[in-house]
């Protein structure tokens, strides 16, 4: 829930700035000075005039470097007798180490009557162990020059930590202590539930969160991916016993992986991991109830009286990273709406001025994903924004992009991929992605090559295959009395060719 909540809040808050807030007024022209220019000012004037002269030579920017595939650093892998897996990746020269423990136990594993129990357990894990209080735990982490954080997501609970290299074995053992011997203090439960209620209330107040919840509920139905954020009543009903049972039934070595990247003494770290984690019970086998999302092709609204903006979420289910088409889908998304230079962004932001920061993205879970175009638009242009979004989708379906336009997007995607792998945390995330989705290492090592192999025709084919306007769920949160006539007109127009 924490990762989901952060993502929803980011989506809701990223577009709060008004389109014209950074615009500057055109300076008024001043009258010519009556006294002769000084030598310095005259020189500057001549330089400016030369720069504006048609004959002034312009230096071409240097040619970009040839895209290179990512080389996965040499790593050590081992599996303990209880099923826990470990990946150790020597990386970089800075004497620090980053560690992550990924446990396949998240909100997707919650029963319908215990929504957010995974989040409550995640917070309880940070309240100390049977051998040390929360304060003592924090002090010990600080002495290692590091940090330790726990995050609960839809599919996994992750414990992140960092420390100076010399403390890598001690930090690995400490993370095991947090997971294997949690105190789970009953006295802290009321305070932690109050914290959760405050976070959920803040999230529910955001129109972006409201729109996203309505969208996921429409396509995922009763599956945990489609559940609404927990209410105060649901959170009040959570008990320590439920958190303890969730730990007992969902946590275990078979569902756990330990990742380490940075500078470390490999033999000492391996020994520390083996000793600290060998006592973790095997627990349940990894399992996730695979969602079966539906494409409904409907328009849903939520009223925000007098709202100056409408929040739009337009999307449908698509393939997940385990599908061979996924990489083409990513490239297509980046060109259509997923980058600052995308077509939809140029249309409704740069050309029309309907919105400040539209964006599209692919939300991936286990064996399922969905694509959405998101935007906060001027209320009066809600219908117009939807028409332009559909126009750009259908234009891409009908006409492949030029080679130059696609190459710019491929450079962007390849560059972002390299950046994501330029630090220990990024490498750990990529390895966890491979393990979670069951992907081969070539998914990483050949990704830049495969991104650049996508053709303009394949981009259009992918748009036709997956981004189908007639199957899209459209959610609009805004002033109902203003947006409903626009939506009615939009739906009538959708029955005719654009």
One Martini backbone bead per residue (centre of mass of N, CA, C, O) as a GRO file, in nm:
protein
  498
    1UNK     BB    1   0.056   0.063  -0.019
    2UNK     BB    2   0.287   0.269  -0.007
    3UNK     BB    3   0.365   0.264  -0.305
    4UNK     BB    4   0.090   0.328  -0.413
    5UNK     BB    5   0.050   0.593  -0.259
    6UNK     BB    6   0.290   0.744  -0.375
    7UNK     BB    7   0.202   0.719  -0.669
    8UNK     BB    8  -0.071   0.864  -0.639
    9UNK     BB    9   0.036   1.130  -0.519
   10UNK     BB   10   0.221   1.200  -0.751
   11UNK     BB   11  -0.003   1.205  -0.965
   12UNK     BB   12  -0.171   1.432  -0.815
   13UNK     BB   13   0.076   1.660  -0.774
   14UNK     BB   14   0.233   1.707  -1.054
   15UNK     BB   15  -0.025   1.915  -1.170
   16UNK     BB   16  -0.066   2.190  -0.985
   17UNK     BB   17   0.044   2.374  -1.181
   18UNK     BB   18   0.006   2.641  -1.365
   19UNK     BB   19   0.066   2.713  -1.690
   20UNK     BB   20   0.143   3.046  -1.627
   21UNK     BB   21   0.337   3.081  -1.369
   22UNK     BB   22   0.625   3.118  -1.549
   23UNK     BB   23   0.549   3.354  -1.701
   24UNK     BB   24   0.665   3.629  -1.890
   25UNK     BB   25   0.677   3.940  -1.959
   26UNK     BB   26   0.702   4.154  -2.203
   27UNK     BB   27   0.931   4.368  -2.260
   28UNK     BB   28   0.978   4.692  -2.275
   29UNK     BB   29   1.072   4.939  -2.476
   30UNK     BB   30   1.339   5.141  -2.489
   31UNK     BB   31   1.492   5.417  -2.524
   32UNK     BB   32   1.735   5.562  -2.669
   33UNK     BB   33   2.035   5.653  -2.610
   34UNK     BB   34   2.214   5.965  -2.618
   35UNK     BB   35   2.472   5.841  -2.548
   36UNK     BB   36   2.745   5.700  -2.611
   37UNK     BB   37   2.884   5.410  -2.626
   38UNK     BB   38   3.072   5.208  -2.483
   39UNK     BB   39   3.309   4.991  -2.549
   40UNK     BB   40   3.167   4.746  -2.421
   41UNK     BB   41   2.878   4.787  -2.540
   42UNK     BB   42   2.965   4.789  -2.834
   43UNK     BB   43   3.078   4.502  -2.834
   44UNK     BB   44   2.820   4.360  -2.760
   45UNK     BB   45   2.651   4.460  -2.998
   46UNK     BB   46   2.828   4.331  -3.217
   47UNK     BB   47   2.792   4.038  -3.119
   48UNK     BB   48   2.487   4.024  -3.148
   49UNK     BB   49   2.473   4.097  -3.448
   50UNK     BB   50   2.644   3.857  -3.543
   51UNK     BB   51   2.457   3.635  -3.434
   52UNK     BB   52   2.204   3.739  -3.618
   53UNK     BB   53   2.346   3.683  -3.863
   54UNK     BB   54   2.313   3.482  -4.137
   55UNK     BB   55   2.637   3.438  -4.164
   56UNK     BB   56   2.647   3.300  -3.906
   57UNK     BB   57   2.798   3.041  -3.770
   58UNK     BB   58   2.685   2.715  -3.679
   59UNK     BB   59   2.729   2.489  -3.434
   60UNK     BB   60   2.725   2.168  -3.422
   61UNK     BB   61   2.633   1.919  -3.253
   62UNK     BB   62   2.733   1.652  -3.120
   63UNK     BB   63   2.742   1.333  -3.167
   64UNK     BB   64   2.601   1.075  -3.055
   65UNK     BB   65   2.628   0.802  -2.897
   66UNK     BB   66   2.641   0.472  -2.899
   67UNK     BB   67   2.445   0.243  -2.805
   68UNK     BB   68   2.460   0.046  -2.504
   69UNK     BB   69   2.466  -0.226  -2.344
   70UNK     BB   70   2.402  -0.383  -2.058
   71UNK     BB   71   2.626  -0.478  -1.796
   72UNK     BB   72   2.625  -0.726  -1.581
   73UNK     BB   73   2.755  -0.769  -1.304
   74UNK     BB   74   2.926  -0.964  -1.130
   75UNK     BB   75   2.781  -1.243  -0.947
   76UNK     BB   76   2.653  -1.382  -0.647
   77UNK     BB   77   2.482  -1.699  -0.600
   78UNK     BB   78   2.242  -1.822  -0.348
   79UNK     BB   79   2.088  -2.103  -0.166
   80UNK     BB   80   1.917  -2.197   0.088
   81UNK     BB   81   1.762  -2.461   0.243
   82UNK     BB   82   1.487  -2.277   0.287
   83UNK     BB   83   1.495  -2.086  -0.007
   84UNK     BB   84   1.671  -1.858   0.013
   85UNK     BB   85   1.784  -1.579  -0.177
   86UNK     BB   86   2.102  -1.457  -0.319
   87UNK     BB   87   2.251  -1.130  -0.428
   88UNK     BB   88   2.588  -1.041  -0.526
   89UNK     BB   89   2.709  -0.702  -0.623
   90UNK     BB   90   2.975  -0.569  -0.739
   91UNK     BB   91   3.002  -0.197  -0.700
   92UNK     BB   92   3.211   0.028  -0.741
   93UNK     BB   93   3.413   0.267  -0.515
   94UNK     BB   94   3.232   0.320  -0.295
   95UNK     BB   95   3.223   0.263   0.066
   96UNK     BB   96   2.934   0.113  -0.002
   97UNK     BB   97   2.606  -0.035   0.081
   98UNK     BB   98   2.325  -0.210  -0.066
   99UNK     BB   99   2.011  -0.334   0.069
  100UNK     BB  100   1.761  -0.601  -0.003
  101UNK     BB  101   1.442  -0.718   0.111
  102UNK     BB  102   1.222  -0.950  -0.054
  103UNK     BB  103   0.870  -1.001   0.012
  104UNK     BB  104   0.599  -1.205  -0.088
  105UNK     BB  105   0.409  -0.961   0.084
  106UNK     BB  106   0.101  -0.802   0.030
  107UNK     BB  107  -0.202  -0.670  -0.052
  108UNK     BB  108  -0.277  -0.928  -0.228
  109UNK     BB  109  -0.281  -1.113   0.057
  110UNK     BB  110  -0.538  -0.995   0.152
  111UNK     BB  111  -0.817  -0.992   0.302
  112UNK     BB  112  -1.122  -0.835   0.287
  113UNK     BB  113  -1.110  -0.792   0.626
  114UNK     BB  114  -0.771  -0.680   0.592
  115UNK     BB  115  -0.714  -0.403   0.500
  116UNK     BB  116  -0.374  -0.308   0.565
  117UNK     BB  117  -0.215  -0.527   0.730
  118UNK     BB  118   0.060  -0.504   0.586
  119UNK     BB  119   0.112  -0.211   0.684
  120UNK     BB  120   0.102  -0.262   0.985
  121UNK     BB  121   0.335  -0.463   0.987
  122UNK     BB  122   0.551  -0.276   0.866
  123UNK     BB  123   0.543  -0.078   1.106
  124UNK     BB  124   0.608  -0.287   1.333
  125UNK     BB  125   0.898  -0.367   1.230
  126UNK     BB  126   1.007  -0.065   1.323
  127UNK     BB  127   0.963  -0.136   1.657
  128UNK     BB  128   1.155  -0.364   1.680
  129UNK     BB  129   1.283  -0.623   1.882
  130UNK     BB  130   1.345  -0.864   2.118
  131UNK     BB  131   1.650  -0.712   2.160
  132UNK     BB  132   1.530  -0.423   2.058
  133UNK     BB  133   1.453  -0.118   2.023
  134UNK     BB  134   1.381   0.134   1.816
  135UNK     BB  135   1.611   0.313   1.919
  136UNK     BB  136   1.838   0.102   1.907
  137UNK     BB  137   1.809   0.045   1.610
  138UNK     BB  138   1.871   0.332   1.506
  139UNK     BB  139   2.151   0.358   1.640
  140UNK     BB  140   2.286   0.121   1.495
  141UNK     BB  141   2.250   0.225   1.210
  142UNK     BB  142   2.402   0.495   1.252
  143UNK     BB  143   2.684   0.366   1.326
  144UNK     BB  144   2.695   0.256   1.011
  145UNK     BB  145   2.611   0.488   0.816
  146UNK     BB  146   2.286   0.453   0.783
  147UNK     BB  147   1.981   0.281   0.673
  148UNK     BB  148   1.617   0.199   0.741
  149UNK     BB  149   1.347   0.062   0.535
  150UNK     BB  150   0.984   0.015   0.500
  151UNK     BB  151   0.785  -0.135   0.231
  152UNK     BB  152   0.449  -0.149   0.101
  153UNK     BB  153   0.300  -0.338  -0.152
  154UNK     BB  154   0.104  -0.517  -0.356
  155UNK     BB  155   0.339  -0.774  -0.368
  156UNK     BB  156   0.553  -0.636  -0.162
  157UNK     BB  157   0.804  -0.645   0.089
  158UNK     BB  158   1.050  -0.394   0.171
  159UNK     BB  159   1.400  -0.384   0.277
  160UNK     BB  160   1.602  -0.108   0.325
  161UNK     BB  161   1.968  -0.063   0.310
  162UNK     BB  162   2.259   0.112   0.449
  163UNK     BB  163   2.629   0.126   0.442
  164UNK     BB  164   2.921   0.079   0.524
  165UNK     BB  165   3.120  -0.164   0.411
  166UNK     BB  166   3.225  -0.279   0.693
  167UNK     BB  167   2.895  -0.333   0.775
  168UNK     BB  168   2.754  -0.544   0.593
  169UNK     BB  169   2.724  -0.798   0.778
  170UNK     BB  170   2.571  -0.651   1.007
  171UNK     BB  171   2.330  -0.552   0.836
  172UNK     BB  172   2.231  -0.829   0.743
  173UNK     BB  173   2.173  -0.929   1.035
  174UNK     BB  174   1.974  -0.701   1.115
  175UNK     BB  175   1.756  -0.762   0.903
  176UNK     BB  176   1.697  -1.041   1.013
  177UNK     BB  177   1.607  -0.949   1.293
  178UNK     BB  178   1.358  -0.787   1.199
  179UNK     BB  179   1.211  -1.037   1.060
  180UNK     BB  180   1.251  -1.285   1.274
  181UNK     BB  181   1.236  -1.073   1.558
  182UNK     BB  182   0.971  -0.927   1.619
  183UNK     BB  183   0.792  -0.747   1.853
  184UNK     BB  184   0.506  -0.639   1.810
  185UNK     BB  185   0.376  -0.396   1.971
  186UNK     BB  186   0.073  -0.328   2.115
  187UNK     BB  187   0.115  -0.023   2.210
  188UNK     BB  188   0.152   0.083   1.891
  189UNK     BB  189  -0.110   0.038   1.729
  190UNK     BB  190  -0.280   0.300   1.764
  191UNK     BB  191  -0.070   0.493   1.639
  192UNK     BB  192  -0.040   0.350   1.361
  193UNK     BB  193  -0.338   0.378   1.280
  194UNK     BB  194  -0.342   0.684   1.285
  195UNK     BB  195  -0.134   0.720   1.062
  196UNK     BB  196  -0.296   0.572   0.842
  197UNK     BB  197  -0.545   0.757   0.846
  198UNK     BB  198  -0.398   1.011   0.761
  199UNK     BB  199  -0.291   0.908   0.490
  200UNK     BB  200  -0.566   0.828   0.364
  201UNK     BB  201  -0.702   1.104   0.381
  202UNK     BB  202  -0.503   1.251   0.200
  203UNK     BB  203  -0.545   1.074  -0.050
  204UNK     BB  204  -0.862   1.100  -0.085
  205UNK     BB  205  -0.840   1.423  -0.147
  206UNK     BB  206  -0.723   1.343  -0.421
  207UNK     BB  207  -0.813   1.340  -0.749
  208UNK     BB  208  -0.606   1.132  -0.854
  209UNK     BB  209  -0.689   0.909  -0.658
  210UNK     BB  210  -0.987   0.895  -0.727
  211UNK     BB  211  -0.947   0.819  -1.024
  212UNK     BB  212  -0.771   0.567  -0.988
  213UNK     BB  213  -0.969   0.403  -0.816
  214UNK     BB  214  -1.197   0.394  -1.025
  215UNK     BB  215  -1.036   0.249  -1.241
  216UNK     BB  216  -0.941  -0.011  -1.089
  217UNK     BB  217  -1.225  -0.102  -1.010
  218UNK     BB  218  -1.328  -0.143  -1.305
  219UNK     BB  219  -1.097  -0.359  -1.403
  220UNK     BB  220  -1.064  -0.547  -1.116
  221UNK     BB  221  -1.269  -0.529  -0.902
  222UNK     BB  222  -1.234  -0.771  -0.638
  223UNK     BB  223  -0.958  -0.740  -0.660
  224UNK     BB  224  -0.701  -0.606  -0.479
  225UNK     BB  225  -0.625  -0.396  -0.708
  226UNK     BB  226  -0.939  -0.267  -0.679
  227UNK     BB  227  -0.918  -0.153  -0.410
  228UNK     BB  228  -0.979   0.058  -0.179
  229UNK     BB  229  -0.901   0.256   0.044
  230UNK     BB  230  -0.902   0.257   0.364
  231UNK     BB  231  -1.098   0.309   0.618
  232UNK     BB  232  -1.141   0.393   0.938
  233UNK     BB  233  -1.305   0.142   1.011
  234UNK     BB  234  -1.102  -0.065   0.901
  235UNK     BB  235  -0.860   0.026   1.073
  236UNK     BB  236  -0.992  -0.005   1.355
  237UNK     BB  237  -1.033  -0.329   1.312
  238UNK     BB  238  -0.755  -0.379   1.345
  239UNK     BB  239  -0.520  -0.626   1.464
  240UNK     BB  240  -0.259  -0.784   1.604
  241UNK     BB  241  -0.347  -1.071   1.527
  242UNK     BB  242  -0.357  -1.018   1.222
  243UNK     BB  243  -0.060  -0.946   1.189
  244UNK     BB  244   0.050  -1.213   1.299
  245UNK     BB  245  -0.092  -1.395   1.087
  246UNK     BB  246   0.034  -1.271   0.839
  247UNK     BB  247   0.320  -1.345   0.913
  248UNK     BB  248   0.276  -1.654   0.938
  249UNK     BB  249   0.131  -1.697   0.638
  250UNK     BB  250   0.339  -1.501   0.441
  251UNK     BB  251   0.605  -1.553   0.571
  252UNK     BB  252   0.926  -1.657   0.416
  253UNK     BB  253   1.193  -1.795   0.253
  254UNK     BB  254   1.055  -1.864  -0.025
  255UNK     BB  255   0.971  -1.534  -0.043
  256UNK     BB  256   1.287  -1.462  -0.023
  257UNK     BB  257   1.517  -1.189  -0.100
  258UNK     BB  258   1.871  -1.103  -0.127
  259UNK     BB  259   2.024  -0.784  -0.188
  260UNK     BB  260   2.357  -0.677  -0.311
  261UNK     BB  261   2.529  -0.354  -0.352
  262UNK     BB  262   2.880  -0.286  -0.391
  263UNK     BB  263   3.108  -0.270  -0.127
  264UNK     BB  264   3.258  -0.592  -0.034
  265UNK     BB  265   3.299  -0.882   0.161
  266UNK     BB  266   3.200  -1.170   0.037
  267UNK     BB  267   3.257  -1.397   0.246
  268UNK     BB  268   3.144  -1.242   0.495
  269UNK     BB  269   2.857  -1.194   0.380
  270UNK     BB  270   2.774  -1.479   0.325
  271UNK     BB  271   2.803  -1.578   0.615
  272UNK     BB  272   2.600  -1.381   0.742
  273UNK     BB  273   2.350  -1.467   0.581
  274UNK     BB  274   2.349  -1.765   0.649
  275UNK     BB  275   2.334  -1.736   0.960
  276UNK     BB  276   2.083  -1.534   0.987
  277UNK     BB  277   1.868  -1.697   0.770
  278UNK     BB  278   1.850  -2.011   0.839
  279UNK     BB  279   1.606  -1.972   1.066
  280UNK     BB  280   1.403  -1.933   0.850
  281UNK     BB  281   1.120  -2.026   0.770
  282UNK     BB  282   0.995  -2.146   0.484
  283UNK     BB  283   0.707  -2.143   0.429
  284UNK     BB  284   0.538  -2.033   0.180
  285UNK     BB  285   0.475  -2.033  -0.132
  286UNK     BB  286   0.474  -1.863  -0.403
  287UNK     BB  287   0.179  -1.640  -0.443
  288UNK     BB  288  -0.064  -1.512  -0.690
  289UNK     BB  289  -0.356  -1.368  -0.768
  290UNK     BB  290  -0.458  -1.350  -1.079
  291UNK     BB  291  -0.564  -1.110  -1.267
  292UNK     BB  292  -0.883  -1.016  -1.458
  293UNK     BB  293  -0.911  -0.781  -1.652
  294UNK     BB  294  -1.133  -0.527  -1.784
  295UNK     BB  295  -1.287  -0.393  -2.079
  296UNK     BB  296  -1.553  -0.144  -2.090
  297UNK     BB  297  -1.607   0.136  -2.228
  298UNK     BB  298  -1.639   0.372  -2.004
  299UNK     BB  299  -1.796   0.650  -1.824
  300UNK     BB  300  -1.665   0.817  -1.534
  301UNK     BB  301  -1.773   1.002  -1.238
  302UNK     BB  302  -1.674   1.284  -1.015
  303UNK     BB  303  -1.760   1.518  -0.790
  304UNK     BB  304  -1.628   1.876  -0.802
  305UNK     BB  305  -1.725   2.146  -0.695
  306UNK     BB  306  -1.576   2.418  -0.855
  307UNK     BB  307  -1.359   2.303  -1.019
  308UNK     BB  308  -1.091   2.417  -1.224
  309UNK     BB  309  -1.040   2.105  -1.262
  310UNK     BB  310  -0.983   1.807  -1.446
  311UNK     BB  311  -0.951   1.462  -1.383
  312UNK     BB  312  -0.778   1.232  -1.597
  313UNK     BB  313  -0.852   0.880  -1.680
  314UNK     BB  314  -0.712   0.675  -1.945
  315UNK     BB  315  -0.783   0.317  -2.003
  316UNK     BB  316  -0.624  -0.023  -2.004
  317UNK     BB  317  -0.546  -0.330  -2.047
  318UNK     BB  318  -0.227  -0.499  -2.055
  319UNK     BB  319   0.078  -0.608  -2.083
  320UNK     BB  320   0.340  -0.760  -1.933
  321UNK     BB  321   0.683  -0.823  -1.899
  322UNK     BB  322   0.641  -1.135  -1.998
  323UNK     BB  323   0.580  -1.010  -2.267
  324UNK     BB  324   0.714  -0.962  -2.583
  325UNK     BB  325   0.552  -0.671  -2.626
  326UNK     BB  326   0.642  -0.475  -2.394
  327UNK     BB  327   0.871  -0.305  -2.522
  328UNK     BB  328   0.699  -0.181  -2.743
  329UNK     BB  329   0.498  -0.052  -2.551
  330UNK     BB  330   0.700   0.143  -2.420
  331UNK     BB  331   0.779   0.298  -2.671
  332UNK     BB  332   0.495   0.386  -2.750
  333UNK     BB  333   0.432   0.539  -2.487
  334UNK     BB  334   0.660   0.749  -2.506
  335UNK     BB  335   0.552   0.874  -2.775
  336UNK     BB  336   0.254   0.936  -2.691
  337UNK     BB  337   0.279   1.010  -2.332
  338UNK     BB  338   0.571   0.924  -2.161
  339UNK     BB  339   0.694   1.208  -2.248
  340UNK     BB  340   0.779   1.537  -2.294
  341UNK     BB  341   0.790   1.470  -2.628
  342UNK     BB  342   0.514   1.387  -2.672
  343UNK     BB  343   0.222   1.408  -2.840
  344UNK     BB  344   0.017   1.477  -2.618
  345UNK     BB  345   0.187   1.698  -2.489
  346UNK     BB  346   0.205   1.882  -2.738
  347UNK     BB  347  -0.094   1.921  -2.771
  348UNK     BB  348  -0.229   1.985  -2.464
  349UNK     BB  349   0.012   2.181  -2.385
  350UNK     BB  350   0.161   2.342  -2.612
  351UNK     BB  351  -0.079   2.407  -2.816
  352UNK     BB  352  -0.349   2.434  -2.616
  353UNK     BB  353  -0.330   2.465  -2.287
  354UNK     BB  354  -0.498   2.251  -2.096
  355UNK     BB  355  -0.216   2.164  -1.960
  356UNK     BB  356   0.084   2.099  -1.782
  357UNK     BB  357   0.115   1.756  -1.704
  358UNK     BB  358   0.105   1.511  -1.894
  359UNK     BB  359   0.064   1.143  -1.864
  360UNK     BB  360   0.198   0.818  -1.930
  361UNK     BB  361   0.152   0.468  -1.815
  362UNK     BB  362   0.276   0.152  -1.683
  363UNK     BB  363   0.112  -0.074  -1.470
  364UNK     BB  364   0.282  -0.330  -1.292
  365UNK     BB  365   0.219  -0.665  -1.226
  366UNK     BB  366   0.131  -0.983  -1.182
  367UNK     BB  367   0.033  -1.070  -1.493
  368UNK     BB  368  -0.027  -0.751  -1.509
  369UNK     BB  369  -0.166  -0.451  -1.677
  370UNK     BB  370  -0.176  -0.083  -1.727
  371UNK     BB  371  -0.294   0.184  -1.930
  372UNK     BB  372  -0.240   0.548  -1.889
  373UNK     BB  373  -0.393   0.863  -1.923
  374UNK     BB  374  -0.293   1.173  -1.765
  375UNK     BB  375  -0.487   1.470  -1.644
  376UNK     BB  376  -0.498   1.820  -1.572
  377UNK     BB  377  -0.772   2.015  -1.669
  378UNK     BB  378  -0.954   2.240  -1.788
  379UNK     BB  379  -1.280   2.234  -1.744
  380UNK     BB  380  -1.370   2.361  -2.027
  381UNK     BB  381  -1.155   2.122  -2.168
  382UNK     BB  382  -1.239   1.826  -2.128
  383UNK     BB  383  -1.351   1.730  -2.403
  384UNK     BB  384  -1.113   1.829  -2.576
  385UNK     BB  385  -0.897   1.651  -2.445
  386UNK     BB  386  -1.020   1.378  -2.521
  387UNK     BB  387  -1.016   1.420  -2.826
  388UNK     BB  388  -0.704   1.456  -2.852
  389UNK     BB  389  -0.621   1.188  -2.738
  390UNK     BB  390  -0.771   1.015  -2.951
  391UNK     BB  391  -0.638   1.136  -3.195
  392UNK     BB  392  -0.345   1.043  -3.131
  393UNK     BB  393  -0.400   0.746  -3.125
  394UNK     BB  394  -0.520   0.719  -3.418
  395UNK     BB  395  -0.280   0.838  -3.566
  396UNK     BB  396  -0.076   0.617  -3.480
  397UNK     BB  397  -0.234   0.377  -3.598
  398UNK     BB  398  -0.224   0.486  -3.905
  399UNK     BB  399   0.070   0.634  -3.856
  400UNK     BB  400   0.382   0.615  -3.864
  401UNK     BB  401   0.655   0.718  -3.750
  402UNK     BB  402   0.927   0.863  -3.784
  403UNK     BB  403   1.254   0.793  -3.760
  404UNK     BB  404   1.333   1.045  -3.594
  405UNK     BB  405   1.120   1.031  -3.373
  406UNK     BB  406   1.191   0.745  -3.275
  407UNK     BB  407   1.490   0.795  -3.208
  408UNK     BB  408   1.438   0.991  -2.975
  409UNK     BB  409   1.287   0.784  -2.799
  410UNK     BB  410   1.508   0.568  -2.788
  411UNK     BB  411   1.716   0.746  -2.649
  412UNK     BB  412   1.548   0.794  -2.399
  413UNK     BB  413   1.502   0.499  -2.308
  414UNK     BB  414   1.801   0.419  -2.301
  415UNK     BB  415   1.894   0.638  -2.101
  416UNK     BB  416   1.705   0.561  -1.866
  417UNK     BB  417   1.813   0.277  -1.831
  418UNK     BB  418   2.102   0.357  -1.757
  419UNK     BB  419   2.029   0.532  -1.510
  420UNK     BB  420   1.889   0.299  -1.345
  421UNK     BB  421   2.200   0.149  -1.354
  422UNK     BB  422   2.396   0.379  -1.187
  423UNK     BB  423   2.319   0.219  -0.916
  424UNK     BB  424   2.267  -0.002  -0.670
  425UNK     BB  425   1.956   0.029  -0.650
  426UNK     BB  426   1.898  -0.019  -0.952
  427UNK     BB  427   2.011  -0.305  -0.971
  428UNK     BB  428   1.826  -0.432  -0.762
  429UNK     BB  429   1.560  -0.369  -0.904
  430UNK     BB  430   1.622  -0.533  -1.160
  431UNK     BB  431   1.658  -0.810  -1.022
  432UNK     BB  432   1.376  -0.816  -0.896
  433UNK     BB  433   1.224  -0.807  -1.162
  434UNK     BB  434   1.325  -1.071  -1.274
  435UNK     BB  435   1.222  -1.253  -1.044
  436UNK     BB  436   0.920  -1.173  -1.032
  437UNK     BB  437   0.873  -1.221  -1.364
  438UNK     BB  438   1.064  -1.438  -1.491
  439UNK     BB  439   1.334  -1.324  -1.620
  440UNK     BB  440   1.587  -1.287  -1.816
  441UNK     BB  441   1.893  -1.132  -1.844
  442UNK     BB  442   1.841  -1.026  -2.139
  443UNK     BB  443   1.640  -0.805  -2.057
  444UNK     BB  444   1.892  -0.626  -1.985
  445UNK     BB  445   2.143  -0.678  -2.181
  446UNK     BB  446   1.927  -0.625  -2.451
  447UNK     BB  447   1.752  -0.363  -2.430
  448UNK     BB  448   1.879  -0.145  -2.609
  449UNK     BB  449   1.872  -0.310  -2.867
  450UNK     BB  450   1.559  -0.360  -2.862
  451UNK     BB  451   1.471  -0.067  -2.869
  452UNK     BB  452   1.629  -0.005  -3.150
  453UNK     BB  453   1.453  -0.233  -3.315
  454UNK     BB  454   1.218  -0.067  -3.332
  455UNK     BB  455   0.964   0.011  -3.550
  456UNK     BB  456   0.733   0.215  -3.682
  457UNK     BB  457   0.531  -0.014  -3.748
  458UNK     BB  458   0.528  -0.139  -3.459
  459UNK     BB  459   0.407   0.102  -3.317
  460UNK     BB  460   0.134   0.096  -3.464
  461UNK     BB  461   0.060  -0.197  -3.404
  462UNK     BB  462   0.058  -0.164  -3.094
  463UNK     BB  463  -0.165   0.048  -3.082
  464UNK     BB  464  -0.383  -0.128  -3.220
  465UNK     BB  465  -0.370  -0.374  -3.016
  466UNK     BB  466  -0.384  -0.203  -2.716
  467UNK     BB  467  -0.486   0.109  -2.789
  468UNK     BB  468  -0.830   0.106  -2.747
  469UNK     BB  469  -1.075   0.333  -2.736
  470UNK     BB  470  -1.338   0.145  -2.719
  471UNK     BB  471  -1.202  -0.002  -2.437
  472UNK     BB  472  -1.205   0.242  -2.256
  473UNK     BB  473  -1.160   0.381  -1.947
  474UNK     BB  474  -1.329   0.675  -1.821
  475UNK     BB  475  -1.210   0.925  -1.590
  476UNK     BB  476  -1.385   1.201  -1.416
  477UNK     BB  477  -1.278   1.468  -1.203
  478UNK     BB  478  -1.539   1.714  -1.135
  479UNK     BB  479  -1.757   1.949  -1.247
  480UNK     BB  480  -2.050   1.817  -1.334
  481UNK     BB  481  -2.214   2.058  -1.463
  482UNK     BB  482  -1.976   2.104  -1.680
  483UNK     BB  483  -1.884   1.806  -1.788
  484UNK     BB  484  -2.135   1.648  -1.888
  485UNK     BB  485  -2.192   1.789  -2.161
  486UNK     BB  486  -1.912   1.721  -2.277
  487UNK     BB  487  -1.932   1.409  -2.254
  488UNK     BB  488  -2.178   1.376  -2.432
  489UNK     BB  489  -2.048   1.494  -2.686
  490UNK     BB  490  -1.808   1.301  -2.698
  491UNK     BB  491  -1.978   1.038  -2.731
  492UNK     BB  492  -2.116   1.122  -2.995
  493UNK     BB  493  -1.848   1.158  -3.159
  494UNK     BB  494  -1.742   0.858  -3.120
  495UNK     BB  495  -1.957   0.749  -3.341
  496UNK     BB  496  -1.761   0.907  -3.511
  497UNK     BB  497  -1.533   1.014  -3.702
  498UNK     BB  498  -1.256   1.221  -3.636
   0.00000   0.00000   0.00000
